[in-house]
Amino acid sequence: MIEKLNGIKEEALKEIETCNDEPSINNTRSKYLGKKSSFSEVMAGMSELSPEEKKEVGKVSNEVRKDIEDALNKRFIIIKNEELNKRLEADKIDITLPSRKKIPGTKHPLTMVREEIEDLFISMGYDVVDGPEVDSDENCFEKLNLPKSHPARDAQDSFYITEDMLLRPHTSSMQVRYMTAMEEKHPFKMICPGKTYRRDDDDATHSHEFSQVEGLVVGENISLSDLKGTLECLAKRMFGRDREIRFRASYFPFTEPSYEVDVSCFNCGQKGCNICKGTGWIEILGCGMVHPNVLEFCGFDHTKYQGFAFGVGIERVASLKYGVTNMRDYFTNDYRFLHNFNRKEM
Ligand code: PHE
């Protein structure tokens, strides 16, 4: 029996050497150690042996089994290594190829200016709010003290969607939304940045699509000097100390008194150019003290509360800051233009 076992071992080890994949290893394993193998047959004969013989044959059979198992495992590892090496060879990557240049994105100049304005007002304790670009006639005009007959409501000037829904022509609609939505009326400070639309002929300084930041402060004892101080902060922060600012009496139905605020022209040093249309000044915002009617329309007691409001054009501010002379550049998304801002050389 011992001879038989050793014979099985010898045969098995030889065959294992010729295995070159996983299935053949498995086949060889069941052929030599499986239930129907000659090894199992020999083991079945053990019952007829004497106790001493059993001991001896048992020892040898354990060794034979172990040797065969070890040889199978060793061979299996060799096969797997060979497979891996073959795969590594086949998947070789040529790392000497130059990679494609990655062009990092930059913030749009309008986003940069909007965020800078937001930062300033957040630092002064303002809420920053968002609102819809499509709004009702009531929010855009009616509650802002623009009566039905007012020329600004002419369909020629705004993009109407239905008879009383339109693309908002200014962010002032957010004054109405904010004040009306407030359940218990109390003092507040808010700004609302957003897109606005007007039927304008597009040229170097006009676009039918533009953006504003609306500001609105309501409280007790709010005065014109609060408005002036706030806008001076804004002007200094956005344009630096060299730019001059002037307040011009103006008219908006929703403020009384009303002003337009101009900043000195960045392009021509106030000699007069096509940007400032020869005046040396560029209008950047409209503002004023909130009209008592607007406070009342939106549920605020005008005998108790006053407020100031302003609307600043983000494109104007961005042009001043970055010397952009053509409004259209903001909207055409030409990479060569956008890449001039926040440029990183990589
Ligand atoms: N809504 C005005 C405009 O678009 C600007 C403005 C806002 C004026 C708030 C006064 C107060 O021109």
mmCIF file of C-alpha atoms and ligand atoms in Angstrom:
data_model
loop_
_atom_site.group_PDB
_atom_site.id
_atom_site.type_symbol
_atom_site.label_atom_id
_atom_site.label_comp_id
_atom_site.label_asym_id
_atom_site.label_seq_id
_atom_site.Cartn_x
_atom_site.Cartn_y
_atom_site.Cartn_z
ATOM 1 C CA MET A 1 0.000 0.000 0.000
ATOM 2 C CA ILE A 2 2.800 2.348 0.863
ATOM 3 C CA GLU A 3 4.355 1.668 -2.484
ATOM 4 C CA LYS A 4 1.067 2.392 -4.173
ATOM 5 C CA LEU A 5 0.763 5.677 -2.306
ATOM 6 C CA ASN A 6 4.281 6.705 -3.267
ATOM 7 C CA GLY A 7 3.515 5.766 -6.860
ATOM 8 C CA ILE A 8 0.424 8.000 -6.795
ATOM 9 C CA LYS A 9 2.509 10.841 -5.400
ATOM 10 C CA GLU A 10 5.180 10.533 -8.048
ATOM 11 C CA GLU A 11 2.624 10.453 -10.850
ATOM 12 C CA ALA A 12 0.729 13.407 -9.368
ATOM 13 C CA LEU A 13 3.836 15.592 -8.960
ATOM 14 C CA LYS A 14 4.795 14.971 -12.566
ATOM 15 C CA GLU A 15 1.361 15.889 -13.822
ATOM 16 C CA ILE A 16 1.224 19.033 -11.670
ATOM 17 C CA GLU A 17 4.374 20.310 -13.401
ATOM 18 C CA THR A 18 2.504 20.261 -16.714
ATOM 19 C CA CYS A 19 -0.512 22.239 -15.436
ATOM 20 C CA ASN A 20 -0.654 25.740 -16.891
ATOM 21 C CA ASP A 21 -4.025 27.154 -15.881
ATOM 22 C CA GLU A 22 -6.496 27.145 -13.009
ATOM 23 C CA PRO A 23 -8.910 24.488 -14.431
ATOM 24 C CA SER A 24 -6.105 21.997 -15.033
ATOM 25 C CA ILE A 25 -4.950 22.474 -11.416
ATOM 26 C CA ASN A 26 -8.501 21.750 -10.231
ATOM 27 C CA ASN A 27 -8.789 18.685 -12.464
ATOM 28 C CA THR A 28 -5.496 17.309 -11.240
ATOM 29 C CA ARG A 29 -6.551 17.902 -7.636
ATOM 30 C CA SER A 30 -9.770 15.858 -8.000
ATOM 31 C CA LYS A 31 -7.997 13.220 -10.102
ATOM 32 C CA TYR A 32 -5.423 12.485 -7.374
ATOM 33 C CA LEU A 33 -7.181 13.451 -4.142
ATOM 34 C CA GLY A 34 -10.913 13.459 -5.008
ATOM 35 C CA LYS A 35 -13.552 10.930 -3.934
ATOM 36 C CA LYS A 36 -13.032 8.637 -6.925
ATOM 37 C CA SER A 37 -9.233 8.891 -6.979
ATOM 38 C CA SER A 38 -6.847 5.971 -6.565
ATOM 39 C CA PHE A 39 -5.719 7.687 -3.356
ATOM 40 C CA SER A 40 -9.271 7.378 -1.931
ATOM 41 C CA GLU A 41 -9.371 3.755 -3.102
ATOM 42 C CA VAL A 42 -6.183 2.988 -1.160
ATOM 43 C CA MET A 43 -7.566 4.741 1.895
ATOM 44 C CA ALA A 44 -10.773 2.675 1.679
ATOM 45 C CA GLY A 45 -8.595 -0.463 1.987
ATOM 46 C CA MET A 46 -7.203 0.758 5.340
ATOM 47 C CA SER A 47 -10.028 -0.860 7.317
ATOM 48 C CA GLU A 48 -8.601 -4.290 6.608
ATOM 49 C CA LEU A 49 -5.172 -3.491 8.083
ATOM 50 C CA SER A 50 -3.852 -4.336 11.549
ATOM 51 C CA PRO A 51 -3.553 -1.447 14.034
ATOM 52 C CA GLU A 52 0.270 -1.200 13.520
ATOM 53 C CA GLU A 53 -0.050 -1.254 9.744
ATOM 54 C CA LYS A 54 -2.826 1.321 9.949
ATOM 55 C CA LYS A 55 -0.552 3.642 11.888
ATOM 56 C CA GLU A 56 2.260 3.349 9.344
ATOM 57 C CA VAL A 57 0.095 3.633 6.238
ATOM 58 C CA GLY A 58 -1.828 6.501 7.857
ATOM 59 C CA LYS A 59 1.395 8.440 8.365
ATOM 60 C CA VAL A 60 2.550 7.932 4.791
ATOM 61 C CA SER A 61 -0.879 8.763 3.367
ATOM 62 C CA ASN A 62 -0.924 12.050 5.306
ATOM 63 C CA GLU A 63 2.512 12.949 3.938
ATOM 64 C CA VAL A 64 1.533 12.012 0.390
ATOM 65 C CA ARG A 65 -1.627 14.104 0.599
ATOM 66 C CA LYS A 66 0.288 17.037 2.001
ATOM 67 C CA ASP A 67 3.006 16.848 -0.643
ATOM 68 C CA ILE A 68 0.458 16.736 -3.423
ATOM 69 C CA GLU A 69 -1.480 19.697 -1.911
ATOM 70 C CA ASP A 70 1.710 21.713 -1.506
ATOM 71 C CA ALA A 71 2.766 21.047 -5.080
ATOM 72 C CA LEU A 72 -0.696 22.078 -6.344
ATOM 73 C CA ASN A 73 -0.607 25.311 -4.362
ATOM 74 C CA LYS A 74 2.910 26.167 -5.470
ATOM 75 C CA ARG A 75 2.017 25.581 -9.083
ATOM 76 C CA PHE A 76 -1.137 27.649 -8.701
ATOM 77 C CA ILE A 77 0.868 30.654 -7.465
ATOM 78 C CA ILE A 78 3.318 30.325 -10.356
ATOM 79 C CA ILE A 79 0.461 30.248 -12.862
ATOM 80 C CA LYS A 80 -1.188 33.327 -11.322
ATOM 81 C CA ASN A 81 2.092 35.251 -11.376
ATOM 82 C CA GLU A 82 2.638 34.389 -14.992
ATOM 83 C CA GLU A 83 -0.879 35.583 -15.828
ATOM 84 C CA LEU A 84 -0.314 38.859 -13.978
ATOM 85 C CA ASN A 85 2.982 39.497 -15.706
ATOM 86 C CA LYS A 86 1.391 38.841 -19.066
ATOM 87 C CA ARG A 87 -1.389 41.326 -18.273
ATOM 88 C CA LEU A 88 1.044 43.996 -17.051
ATOM 89 C CA GLU A 89 3.047 43.591 -20.220
ATOM 90 C CA ALA A 90 -0.046 43.917 -22.398
ATOM 91 C CA ASP A 91 -1.469 46.951 -20.504
ATOM 92 C CA LYS A 92 1.744 48.913 -20.547
ATOM 93 C CA ILE A 93 1.156 52.695 -20.660
ATOM 94 C CA ASP A 94 3.575 54.934 -22.435
ATOM 95 C CA ILE A 95 4.123 57.596 -19.786
ATOM 96 C CA THR A 96 6.408 59.564 -22.056
ATOM 97 C CA LEU A 97 3.414 60.823 -24.095
ATOM 98 C CA PRO A 98 2.757 64.505 -23.287
ATOM 99 C CA SER A 99 -0.679 64.989 -21.633
ATOM 100 C CA ARG A 100 -3.367 67.273 -22.950
ATOM 101 C CA LYS A 101 -3.201 70.749 -21.437
ATOM 102 C CA LYS A 102 -5.849 71.235 -18.765
ATOM 103 C CA ILE A 103 -7.387 74.676 -18.893
ATOM 104 C CA PRO A 104 -8.642 75.665 -15.437
ATOM 105 C CA GLY A 105 -11.934 77.525 -15.262
ATOM 106 C CA THR A 106 -12.173 81.032 -13.882
ATOM 107 C CA LYS A 107 -15.002 82.917 -12.268
ATOM 108 C CA HIS A 108 -17.023 85.066 -14.608
ATOM 109 C CA PRO A 109 -16.258 88.767 -13.971
ATOM 110 C CA LEU A 110 -19.938 89.422 -13.207
ATOM 111 C CA THR A 111 -19.865 86.661 -10.584
ATOM 112 C CA MET A 112 -16.725 88.136 -9.066
ATOM 113 C CA VAL A 113 -18.293 91.576 -8.759
ATOM 114 C CA ARG A 114 -21.555 90.179 -7.406
ATOM 115 C CA GLU A 115 -19.699 88.190 -4.761
ATOM 116 C CA GLU A 116 -17.631 91.202 -3.783
ATOM 117 C CA ILE A 117 -20.776 93.291 -3.305
ATOM 118 C CA GLU A 118 -22.386 90.434 -1.355
ATOM 119 C CA ASP A 119 -19.341 90.160 0.912
ATOM 120 C CA LEU A 120 -19.450 93.872 1.680
ATOM 121 C CA PHE A 121 -23.119 93.879 2.584
ATOM 122 C CA ILE A 122 -22.947 90.626 4.531
ATOM 123 C CA SER A 123 -20.216 92.283 6.582
ATOM 124 C CA MET A 124 -22.667 95.099 7.317
ATOM 125 C CA GLY A 125 -25.328 92.645 8.507
ATOM 126 C CA TYR A 126 -27.534 92.469 5.399
ATOM 127 C CA ASP A 127 -29.564 89.426 4.339
ATOM 128 C CA VAL A 128 -28.809 88.236 0.795
ATOM 129 C CA VAL A 129 -31.982 87.049 -0.935
ATOM 130 C CA ASP A 130 -32.922 85.513 -4.279
ATOM 131 C CA GLY A 131 -36.092 85.906 -6.282
ATOM 132 C CA PRO A 132 -37.715 84.873 -9.550
ATOM 133 C CA GLU A 133 -36.729 86.457 -12.859
ATOM 134 C CA VAL A 134 -40.310 86.161 -14.049
ATOM 135 C CA ASP A 135 -42.567 88.210 -11.829
ATOM 136 C CA SER A 136 -45.987 89.807 -11.779
ATOM 137 C CA ASP A 137 -46.933 93.258 -12.944
ATOM 138 C CA GLU A 138 -48.025 93.899 -9.361
ATOM 139 C CA ASN A 139 -44.545 93.188 -7.910
ATOM 140 C CA CYS A 140 -42.621 94.849 -10.737
ATOM 141 C CA PHE A 141 -44.748 97.967 -11.013
ATOM 142 C CA GLU A 142 -48.072 98.311 -9.203
ATOM 143 C CA LYS A 143 -46.825 98.029 -5.613
ATOM 144 C CA LEU A 144 -43.754 100.083 -6.513
ATOM 145 C CA ASN A 145 -46.046 103.048 -7.042
ATOM 146 C CA LEU A 146 -45.968 102.857 -10.826
ATOM 147 C CA PRO A 147 -49.549 103.476 -11.891
ATOM 148 C CA LYS A 148 -50.995 101.691 -14.910
ATOM 149 C CA SER A 149 -50.459 104.752 -17.093
ATOM 150 C CA HIS A 150 -46.735 105.011 -16.305
ATOM 151 C CA PRO A 151 -44.563 104.925 -19.456
ATOM 152 C CA ALA A 152 -42.150 102.376 -17.916
ATOM 153 C CA ARG A 153 -44.988 99.848 -18.044
ATOM 154 C CA ASP A 154 -45.201 100.139 -21.781
ATOM 155 C CA ALA A 155 -44.948 96.735 -23.462
ATOM 156 C CA GLN A 156 -42.322 98.387 -25.661
ATOM 157 C CA ASP A 157 -39.932 98.516 -22.705
ATOM 158 C CA SER A 158 -40.427 95.161 -20.991
ATOM 159 C CA PHE A 159 -40.636 91.532 -22.040
ATOM 160 C CA TYR A 160 -44.204 90.557 -21.221
ATOM 161 C CA ILE A 161 -45.026 86.853 -21.112
ATOM 162 C CA THR A 162 -48.734 87.229 -20.419
ATOM 163 C CA GLU A 163 -50.776 90.341 -19.746
ATOM 164 C CA ASP A 164 -49.562 90.486 -16.161
ATOM 165 C CA MET A 165 -46.399 88.386 -16.078
ATOM 166 C CA LEU A 166 -43.063 89.661 -17.354
ATOM 167 C CA LEU A 167 -39.300 89.237 -17.160
ATOM 168 C CA ARG A 168 -38.470 91.595 -14.326
ATOM 169 C CA PRO A 169 -37.096 94.888 -15.670
ATOM 170 C CA HIS A 170 -35.358 95.599 -12.358
ATOM 171 C CA THR A 171 -34.643 93.801 -9.089
ATOM 172 C CA SER A 172 -36.893 96.340 -7.315
ATOM 173 C CA SER A 173 -39.655 93.718 -7.570
ATOM 174 C CA MET A 174 -37.778 92.053 -4.724
ATOM 175 C CA GLN A 175 -38.452 95.043 -2.488
ATOM 176 C CA VAL A 176 -42.142 94.249 -2.799
ATOM 177 C CA ARG A 177 -41.715 90.493 -2.405
ATOM 178 C CA TYR A 178 -39.510 90.849 0.658
ATOM 179 C CA MET A 179 -41.678 93.380 2.479
ATOM 180 C CA THR A 180 -44.983 91.720 1.579
ATOM 181 C CA ALA A 181 -43.810 88.241 2.625
ATOM 182 C CA MET A 182 -42.788 89.448 6.070
ATOM 183 C CA GLU A 183 -45.476 88.348 8.500
ATOM 184 C CA GLU A 184 -44.611 90.550 11.440
ATOM 185 C CA LYS A 185 -43.246 93.782 10.098
ATOM 186 C CA HIS A 186 -39.910 94.703 11.600
ATOM 187 C CA PRO A 187 -36.743 96.608 10.626
ATOM 188 C CA PHE A 188 -34.418 94.813 8.201
ATOM 189 C CA LYS A 189 -31.513 95.182 5.768
ATOM 190 C CA MET A 190 -31.364 93.136 2.595
ATOM 191 C CA ILE A 191 -29.735 92.965 -0.808
ATOM 192 C CA CYS A 192 -30.942 90.945 -3.767
ATOM 193 C CA PRO A 193 -28.594 90.296 -6.687
ATOM 194 C CA GLY A 194 -30.084 88.958 -9.902
ATOM 195 C CA LYS A 195 -30.701 89.112 -13.619
ATOM 196 C CA THR A 196 -32.973 91.681 -15.177
ATOM 197 C CA TYR A 197 -34.325 92.218 -18.692
ATOM 198 C CA ARG A 198 -35.367 95.183 -20.779
ATOM 199 C CA ARG A 199 -36.143 95.707 -24.422
ATOM 200 C CA ASP A 200 -32.970 97.572 -25.304
ATOM 201 C CA ASP A 201 -30.957 97.705 -28.492
ATOM 202 C CA ASP A 202 -27.687 95.978 -27.666
ATOM 203 C CA ASP A 203 -24.575 98.114 -28.117
ATOM 204 C CA ALA A 204 -21.272 98.747 -26.319
ATOM 205 C CA THR A 205 -23.019 99.949 -23.143
ATOM 206 C CA HIS A 206 -26.515 98.442 -23.372
ATOM 207 C CA SER A 207 -27.828 94.923 -23.203
ATOM 208 C CA HIS A 208 -31.378 93.568 -23.097
ATOM 209 C CA GLU A 209 -30.099 91.217 -20.389
ATOM 210 C CA PHE A 210 -28.163 92.623 -17.465
ATOM 211 C CA SER A 211 -27.862 92.252 -13.738
ATOM 212 C CA GLN A 212 -28.462 94.395 -10.701
ATOM 213 C CA VAL A 213 -28.070 94.278 -6.989
ATOM 214 C CA GLU A 214 -31.056 95.721 -5.176
ATOM 215 C CA GLY A 215 -30.567 97.043 -1.681
ATOM 216 C CA LEU A 216 -33.329 97.850 0.800
ATOM 217 C CA VAL A 217 -33.155 98.999 4.395
ATOM 218 C CA VAL A 218 -36.287 99.671 6.448
ATOM 219 C CA GLY A 219 -36.368 100.795 10.028
ATOM 220 C CA GLU A 220 -37.208 103.599 12.386
ATOM 221 C CA ASN A 221 -35.219 106.826 11.991
ATOM 222 C CA ILE A 222 -33.598 105.831 8.705
ATOM 223 C CA SER A 223 -32.445 108.965 6.894
ATOM 224 C CA LEU A 224 -30.817 110.117 3.684
ATOM 225 C CA SER A 225 -27.446 110.295 5.432
ATOM 226 C CA ASP A 226 -27.665 106.525 6.085
ATOM 227 C CA LEU A 227 -28.135 106.016 2.349
ATOM 228 C CA LYS A 228 -25.246 108.303 1.452
ATOM 229 C CA GLY A 229 -22.906 106.680 3.960
ATOM 230 C CA THR A 230 -23.798 103.217 2.731
ATOM 231 C CA LEU A 231 -23.276 104.062 -0.934
ATOM 232 C CA GLU A 232 -19.979 105.747 -0.163
ATOM 233 C CA CYS A 233 -18.871 102.488 1.463
ATOM 234 C CA LEU A 234 -19.938 100.625 -1.654
ATOM 235 C CA ALA A 235 -18.168 103.044 -4.018
ATOM 236 C CA LYS A 236 -14.923 103.034 -2.038
ATOM 237 C CA ARG A 237 -14.914 99.257 -1.775
ATOM 238 C CA MET A 238 -15.609 98.680 -5.463
ATOM 239 C CA PHE A 239 -13.579 101.427 -7.130
ATOM 240 C CA GLY A 240 -10.962 102.541 -4.637
ATOM 241 C CA ARG A 241 -10.345 106.008 -3.309
ATOM 242 C CA ASP A 242 -9.452 107.689 -6.602
ATOM 243 C CA ARG A 243 -12.866 107.415 -8.207
ATOM 244 C CA GLU A 244 -15.181 110.294 -7.567
ATOM 245 C CA ILE A 245 -18.853 109.931 -6.815
ATOM 246 C CA ARG A 246 -21.662 112.366 -7.312
ATOM 247 C CA PHE A 247 -25.331 112.350 -6.364
ATOM 248 C CA ARG A 248 -27.727 113.742 -8.941
ATOM 249 C CA ALA A 249 -31.343 114.488 -8.155
ATOM 250 C CA SER A 250 -33.516 112.142 -10.167
ATOM 251 C CA TYR A 251 -36.912 110.545 -10.221
ATOM 252 C CA PHE A 252 -38.166 107.033 -9.495
ATOM 253 C CA PRO A 253 -41.829 106.473 -8.630
ATOM 254 C CA PHE A 254 -40.847 104.197 -5.715
ATOM 255 C CA THR A 255 -38.431 106.593 -3.983
ATOM 256 C CA GLU A 256 -38.780 110.164 -2.762
ATOM 257 C CA PRO A 257 -36.404 111.908 -2.961
ATOM 258 C CA SER A 258 -34.574 109.996 -5.689
ATOM 259 C CA TYR A 259 -30.995 110.166 -6.918
ATOM 260 C CA GLU A 260 -28.768 108.792 -9.561
ATOM 261 C CA VAL A 261 -25.229 108.152 -8.463
ATOM 262 C CA ASP A 262 -22.406 108.596 -10.926
ATOM 263 C CA VAL A 263 -18.794 107.553 -10.759
ATOM 264 C CA SER A 264 -16.017 109.300 -12.673
ATOM 265 C CA CYS A 265 -15.131 107.678 -16.011
ATOM 266 C CA PHE A 266 -12.380 105.081 -15.831
ATOM 267 C CA ASN A 267 -11.646 105.171 -19.525
ATOM 268 C CA CYS A 268 -10.828 108.770 -20.383
ATOM 269 C CA GLY A 269 -9.879 110.390 -17.075
ATOM 270 C CA GLN A 270 -13.020 112.519 -17.527
ATOM 271 C CA LYS A 271 -11.929 114.059 -20.815
ATOM 272 C CA GLY A 272 -14.964 112.516 -22.492
ATOM 273 C CA CYS A 273 -15.160 109.286 -24.473
ATOM 274 C CA ASN A 274 -17.702 106.924 -25.977
ATOM 275 C CA ILE A 275 -18.040 105.018 -22.681
ATOM 276 C CA CYS A 276 -19.137 108.060 -20.685
ATOM 277 C CA LYS A 277 -20.695 109.636 -23.780
ATOM 278 C CA GLY A 278 -18.469 112.661 -23.387
ATOM 279 C CA THR A 279 -19.624 113.580 -19.886
ATOM 280 C CA GLY A 280 -16.782 112.159 -17.812
ATOM 281 C CA TRP A 281 -19.307 110.403 -15.579
ATOM 282 C CA ILE A 282 -20.920 106.994 -15.677
ATOM 283 C CA GLU A 283 -24.172 106.302 -13.948
ATOM 284 C CA ILE A 284 -23.870 103.257 -11.733
ATOM 285 C CA LEU A 285 -26.963 103.237 -9.635
ATOM 286 C CA GLY A 286 -30.334 104.685 -8.789
ATOM 287 C CA CYS A 287 -31.444 105.199 -5.236
ATOM 288 C CA GLY A 288 -33.638 107.124 -2.864
ATOM 289 C CA MET A 289 -35.775 107.054 0.247
ATOM 290 C CA VAL A 290 -38.541 104.463 -0.017
ATOM 291 C CA HIS A 291 -41.804 106.143 -1.060
ATOM 292 C CA PRO A 292 -44.428 106.052 1.742
ATOM 293 C CA ASN A 293 -46.901 104.521 -0.730
ATOM 294 C CA VAL A 294 -44.569 101.559 -1.304
ATOM 295 C CA LEU A 295 -44.242 100.970 2.434
ATOM 296 C CA GLU A 296 -48.021 101.059 2.791
ATOM 297 C CA PHE A 297 -48.675 98.820 -0.257
ATOM 298 C CA CYS A 298 -46.370 96.239 1.336
ATOM 299 C CA GLY A 299 -47.905 96.423 4.818
ATOM 300 C CA PHE A 300 -45.476 98.762 6.587
ATOM 301 C CA ASP A 301 -46.818 101.716 8.586
ATOM 302 C CA HIS A 302 -45.152 104.690 6.902
ATOM 303 C CA THR A 303 -45.647 106.896 9.945
ATOM 304 C CA LYS A 304 -43.458 104.514 11.935
ATOM 305 C CA TYR A 305 -41.010 103.235 9.329
ATOM 306 C CA GLN A 306 -38.739 104.820 6.760
ATOM 307 C CA GLY A 307 -36.313 103.179 4.395
ATOM 308 C CA PHE A 308 -33.794 103.644 1.648
ATOM 309 C CA ALA A 309 -33.318 101.613 -1.498
ATOM 310 C CA PHE A 310 -30.808 101.409 -4.301
ATOM 311 C CA GLY A 311 -30.233 99.402 -7.450
ATOM 312 C CA VAL A 312 -26.728 99.020 -8.824
ATOM 313 C CA GLY A 313 -25.809 97.684 -12.268
ATOM 314 C CA ILE A 314 -23.306 94.840 -11.961
ATOM 315 C CA GLU A 315 -22.073 95.176 -15.573
ATOM 316 C CA ARG A 316 -21.298 98.832 -15.034
ATOM 317 C CA VAL A 317 -19.326 98.090 -11.909
ATOM 318 C CA ALA A 318 -17.461 95.216 -13.600
ATOM 319 C CA SER A 319 -16.593 97.433 -16.591
ATOM 320 C CA LEU A 320 -15.192 100.083 -14.291
ATOM 321 C CA LYS A 321 -13.178 97.589 -12.327
ATOM 322 C CA TYR A 322 -11.804 95.650 -15.263
ATOM 323 C CA GLY A 323 -11.867 98.222 -18.057
ATOM 324 C CA VAL A 324 -14.273 96.218 -20.190
ATOM 325 C CA THR A 325 -15.391 98.473 -23.020
ATOM 326 C CA ASN A 326 -17.929 96.205 -24.684
ATOM 327 C CA MET A 327 -20.963 94.955 -22.756
ATOM 328 C CA ARG A 328 -21.433 92.115 -25.234
ATOM 329 C CA ASP A 329 -18.250 90.462 -23.968
ATOM 330 C CA TYR A 330 -20.083 89.513 -20.781
ATOM 331 C CA PHE A 331 -22.608 87.394 -22.611
ATOM 332 C CA THR A 332 -20.810 85.833 -25.561
ATOM 333 C CA ASN A 333 -18.744 83.511 -23.336
ATOM 334 C CA ASP A 334 -15.633 83.813 -25.455
ATOM 335 C CA TYR A 335 -12.945 81.909 -23.634
ATOM 336 C CA ARG A 336 -10.269 84.419 -24.625
ATOM 337 C CA PHE A 337 -12.217 87.158 -22.828
ATOM 338 C CA LEU A 338 -13.092 85.139 -19.741
ATOM 339 C CA HIS A 339 -9.535 83.911 -19.365
ATOM 340 C CA ASN A 340 -8.332 87.462 -18.650
ATOM 341 C CA PHE A 341 -9.863 87.346 -15.184
ATOM 342 C CA ASN A 342 -8.243 85.499 -12.324
ATOM 343 C CA ARG A 343 -5.790 84.078 -14.825
ATOM 344 C CA LYS A 344 -3.558 81.326 -13.561
ATOM 345 C CA GLU A 345 -0.603 80.166 -15.628
ATOM 346 C CA MET A 346 -0.243 76.408 -15.353
HETATM 347 N N1 PHE B 1 -34.933 100.027 -10.096
HETATM 348 C C1 PHE B 1 -34.186 101.172 -10.504
HETATM 349 C C2 PHE B 1 -33.612 100.913 -11.890
HETATM 350 O O1 PHE B 1 -33.600 99.783 -12.328
HETATM 351 C C3 PHE B 1 -33.052 101.445 -9.569
HETATM 352 C C4 PHE B 1 -33.495 101.822 -8.205
HETATM 353 C C5 PHE B 1 -33.586 100.887 -7.236
HETATM 354 C C6 PHE B 1 -33.848 103.132 -7.928
HETATM 355 C C7 PHE B 1 -33.976 101.246 -5.946
HETATM 356 C C8 PHE B 1 -34.217 103.491 -6.663
HETATM 357 C C9 PHE B 1 -34.293 102.562 -5.690
HETATM 358 O O2 PHE B 1 -33.169 101.830 -12.558
#
